[in-house]
Amino acid sequence: MRDTMYGRKSGLSPKGAGLIFMLFGVALLVVAAILFAHDAKLRSVCTAETTATVVENITVRSGTKGHSSSRTYAPIFEYEFEGIRHKIRSSTSQNPPKYEIGETVKLLVNPNEPITFREDGDITLRIIAGIFAFFGIVFGSVGIKIRTLPQNN
């Protein structure tokens, strides 16, 4: 198709589309690296074991007003560390709730900042990072493939 105003083809060239795919893939890989690094940091600083009790499952809604929304549940953990009681909401939520109210959970807390914690055995952050990495590799590979295809003039 020719653009009559400028006398050239209109639209995005395959090389341009390939570049967009590659850049999107790189962006996804950067997000994955940040998530993996955050997970590694939590694992290195959250070393003190404590037992928490789930005292509540709060409702977390996603979506906007007037549109459908999903409802997930985030546990509120209560635990004591070095004689001080802490009541902290988990950063993850799901439906159905992961824990029942009154259930005890092993947490690993940062001894220097006991409100920073992770659930023992929780791999949610690693899974999310892995998904970003997977799609980053897919988009990057597709972009490279598109850019290396022979051009039809």
PDB file of N, CA and C in Angstrom, residues 39 42-44 46-52 54 75 77 79 90-92 98-99 103-110 116-126:
ATOM      1  N   ASP A  39      13.442 -10.854  45.657  1.00  0.00           N
ATOM      2  CA  ASP A  39      13.260 -12.143  46.324  1.00  0.00           C
ATOM      3  C   ASP A  39      14.561 -12.590  46.993  1.00  0.00           C
ATOM      4  N   LEU A  42      15.134 -10.510  50.137  1.00  0.00           N
ATOM      5  CA  LEU A  42      14.271 -10.964  51.240  1.00  0.00           C
ATOM      6  C   LEU A  42      14.802 -12.252  51.849  1.00  0.00           C
ATOM      7  N   ARG A  43      15.238 -13.171  51.009  1.00  0.00           N
ATOM      8  CA  ARG A  43      15.762 -14.448  51.507  1.00  0.00           C
ATOM      9  C   ARG A  43      17.057 -14.252  52.304  1.00  0.00           C
ATOM     10  N   SER A  44      17.835 -13.247  51.947  1.00  0.00           N
ATOM     11  CA  SER A  44      19.103 -13.043  52.664  1.00  0.00           C
ATOM     12  C   SER A  44      18.926 -12.289  53.979  1.00  0.00           C
ATOM     13  N   CYS A  46      15.756 -11.922  55.764  1.00  0.00           N
ATOM     14  CA  CYS A  46      14.707 -12.490  56.620  1.00  0.00           C
ATOM     15  C   CYS A  46      15.159 -13.864  57.095  1.00  0.00           C
ATOM     16  N   THR A  47      15.857 -13.882  58.225  1.00  0.00           N
ATOM     17  CA  THR A  47      16.499 -15.107  58.688  1.00  0.00           C
ATOM     18  C   THR A  47      15.996 -15.598  60.039  1.00  0.00           C
ATOM     19  N   ALA A  48      15.289 -14.751  60.769  1.00  0.00           N
ATOM     20  CA  ALA A  48      14.832 -15.137  62.104  1.00  0.00           C
ATOM     21  C   ALA A  48      13.449 -15.777  62.012  1.00  0.00           C
ATOM     22  N   GLU A  49      13.316 -16.989  62.550  1.00  0.00           N
ATOM     23  CA  GLU A  49      12.037 -17.697  62.501  1.00  0.00           C
ATOM     24  C   GLU A  49      11.112 -17.221  63.615  1.00  0.00           C
ATOM     25  N   THR A  50       9.845 -17.142  63.279  1.00  0.00           N
ATOM     26  CA  THR A  50       8.812 -16.873  64.274  1.00  0.00           C
ATOM     27  C   THR A  50       7.523 -17.525  63.793  1.00  0.00           C
ATOM     28  N   THR A  51       6.605 -17.711  64.705  1.00  0.00           N
ATOM     29  CA  THR A  51       5.308 -18.285  64.359  1.00  0.00           C
ATOM     30  C   THR A  51       4.251 -17.192  64.450  1.00  0.00           C
ATOM     31  N   ALA A  52       3.491 -17.064  63.400  1.00  0.00           N
ATOM     32  CA  ALA A  52       2.439 -16.053  63.344  1.00  0.00           C
ATOM     33  C   ALA A  52       1.081 -16.739  63.335  1.00  0.00           C
ATOM     34  N   VAL A  54      -2.845 -16.202  61.882  1.00  0.00           N
ATOM     35  CA  VAL A  54      -3.682 -15.440  60.957  1.00  0.00           C
ATOM     36  C   VAL A  54      -4.881 -14.944  61.756  1.00  0.00           C
ATOM     37  N   PRO A  75      -4.001 -12.356  54.029  1.00  0.00           N
ATOM     38  CA  PRO A  75      -3.988 -12.648  55.466  1.00  0.00           C
ATOM     39  C   PRO A  75      -3.314 -11.530  56.270  1.00  0.00           C
ATOM     40  N   PHE A  77      -1.211 -11.212  59.555  1.00  0.00           N
ATOM     41  CA  PHE A  77      -0.441 -12.028  60.489  1.00  0.00           C
ATOM     42  C   PHE A  77      -0.188 -11.247  61.772  1.00  0.00           C
ATOM     43  N   TYR A  79       2.276 -11.642  65.163  1.00  0.00           N
ATOM     44  CA  TYR A  79       3.381 -12.424  65.724  1.00  0.00           C
ATOM     45  C   TYR A  79       4.158 -11.562  66.706  1.00  0.00           C
ATOM     46  N   SER A  90      -0.099  -9.439  54.700  1.00  0.00           N
ATOM     47  CA  SER A  90       0.710 -10.057  53.655  1.00  0.00           C
ATOM     48  C   SER A  90       0.612  -9.218  52.387  1.00  0.00           C
ATOM     49  N   SER A  91       1.672  -9.205  51.601  1.00  0.00           N
ATOM     50  CA  SER A  91       1.653  -8.445  50.348  1.00  0.00           C
ATOM     51  C   SER A  91       0.977  -9.225  49.222  1.00  0.00           C
ATOM     52  N   THR A  92       0.665 -10.499  49.465  1.00  0.00           N
ATOM     53  CA  THR A  92      -0.005 -11.295  48.442  1.00  0.00           C
ATOM     54  C   THR A  92      -1.419 -11.642  48.892  1.00  0.00           C
ATOM     55  N   LYS A  98      -5.679 -18.188  51.406  1.00  0.00           N
ATOM     56  CA  LYS A  98      -4.624 -19.190  51.573  1.00  0.00           C
ATOM     57  C   LYS A  98      -4.685 -19.829  52.955  1.00  0.00           C
ATOM     58  N   TYR A  99      -5.053 -19.048  53.977  1.00  0.00           N
ATOM     59  CA  TYR A  99      -5.075 -19.537  55.357  1.00  0.00           C
ATOM     60  C   TYR A  99      -6.431 -19.283  55.997  1.00  0.00           C
ATOM     61  N   GLU A 103      -5.199 -20.006  61.986  1.00  0.00           N
ATOM     62  CA  GLU A 103      -4.128 -20.903  61.544  1.00  0.00           C
ATOM     63  C   GLU A 103      -2.769 -20.292  61.892  1.00  0.00           C
ATOM     64  N   THR A 104      -1.811 -21.147  62.251  1.00  0.00           N
ATOM     65  CA  THR A 104      -0.457 -20.664  62.534  1.00  0.00           C
ATOM     66  C   THR A 104       0.427 -20.892  61.314  1.00  0.00           C
ATOM     67  N   VAL A 105       1.321 -19.934  61.088  1.00  0.00           N
ATOM     68  CA  VAL A 105       2.183 -19.931  59.909  1.00  0.00           C
ATOM     69  C   VAL A 105       3.604 -19.593  60.347  1.00  0.00           C
ATOM     70  N   LYS A 106       4.569 -20.309  59.787  1.00  0.00           N
ATOM     71  CA  LYS A 106       5.970 -20.009  60.063  1.00  0.00           C
ATOM     72  C   LYS A 106       6.414 -18.852  59.165  1.00  0.00           C
ATOM     73  N   LEU A 107       6.906 -17.789  59.799  1.00  0.00           N
ATOM     74  CA  LEU A 107       7.428 -16.641  59.066  1.00  0.00           C
ATOM     75  C   LEU A 107       8.918 -16.514  59.324  1.00  0.00           C
ATOM     76  N   LEU A 108       9.604 -15.939  58.372  1.00  0.00           N
ATOM     77  CA  LEU A 108      11.004 -15.566  58.539  1.00  0.00           C
ATOM     78  C   LEU A 108      11.042 -14.041  58.492  1.00  0.00           C
ATOM     79  N   VAL A 109      11.534 -13.419  59.560  1.00  0.00           N
ATOM     80  CA  VAL A 109      11.534 -11.963  59.654  1.00  0.00           C
ATOM     81  C   VAL A 109      12.966 -11.433  59.604  1.00  0.00           C
ATOM     82  N   ASN A 110      13.073 -10.179  59.238  1.00  0.00           N
ATOM     83  CA  ASN A 110      14.355  -9.491  59.262  1.00  0.00           C
ATOM     84  C   ASN A 110      14.607  -9.082  60.708  1.00  0.00           C
ATOM     85  N   THR A 116       9.535  -6.535  58.227  1.00  0.00           N
ATOM     86  CA  THR A 116       9.863  -7.111  56.924  1.00  0.00           C
ATOM     87  C   THR A 116       9.940  -8.619  57.103  1.00  0.00           C
ATOM     88  N   PHE A 117       9.114  -9.336  56.356  1.00  0.00           N
ATOM     89  CA  PHE A 117       9.044 -10.787  56.534  1.00  0.00           C
ATOM     90  C   PHE A 117       8.735 -11.472  55.224  1.00  0.00           C
ATOM     91  N   ARG A 118       8.880 -12.774  55.259  1.00  0.00           N
ATOM     92  CA  ARG A 118       8.409 -13.610  54.155  1.00  0.00           C
ATOM     93  C   ARG A 118       7.864 -14.890  54.757  1.00  0.00           C
ATOM     94  N   GLU A 119       6.922 -15.475  54.068  1.00  0.00           N
ATOM     95  CA  GLU A 119       6.370 -16.742  54.528  1.00  0.00           C
ATOM     96  C   GLU A 119       7.349 -17.850  54.172  1.00  0.00           C
ATOM     97  N   ASP A 120       7.622 -18.712  55.119  1.00  0.00           N
ATOM     98  CA  ASP A 120       8.547 -19.810  54.876  1.00  0.00           C
ATOM     99  C   ASP A 120       7.992 -20.692  53.766  1.00  0.00           C
ATOM    100  N   GLY A 121       8.796 -20.946  52.753  1.00  0.00           N
ATOM    101  CA  GLY A 121       8.389 -21.813  51.655  1.00  0.00           C
ATOM    102  C   GLY A 121       7.590 -21.126  50.560  1.00  0.00           C
ATOM    103  N   ASP A 122       7.268 -19.845  50.720  1.00  0.00           N
ATOM    104  CA  ASP A 122       6.473 -19.143  49.712  1.00  0.00           C
ATOM    105  C   ASP A 122       7.342 -18.831  48.493  1.00  0.00           C
ATOM    106  N   ILE A 123       6.875 -19.233  47.323  1.00  0.00           N
ATOM    107  CA  ILE A 123       7.634 -18.994  46.096  1.00  0.00           C
ATOM    108  C   ILE A 123       6.864 -18.111  45.108  1.00  0.00           C
ATOM    109  N   THR A 124       5.865 -17.392  45.603  1.00  0.00           N
ATOM    110  CA  THR A 124       5.032 -16.557  44.736  1.00  0.00           C
ATOM    111  C   THR A 124       5.868 -15.569  43.935  1.00  0.00           C
ATOM    112  N   LEU A 125       6.789 -14.872  44.596  1.00  0.00           N
ATOM    113  CA  LEU A 125       7.604 -13.872  43.910  1.00  0.00           C
ATOM    114  C   LEU A 125       8.474 -14.513  42.831  1.00  0.00           C
ATOM    115  N   ARG A 126       9.005 -15.688  43.109  1.00  0.00           N
ATOM    116  CA  ARG A 126       9.814 -16.386  42.107  1.00  0.00           C
ATOM    117  C   ARG A 126       8.969 -16.803  40.903  1.00  0.00           C
TER     118      ARG A 126
END
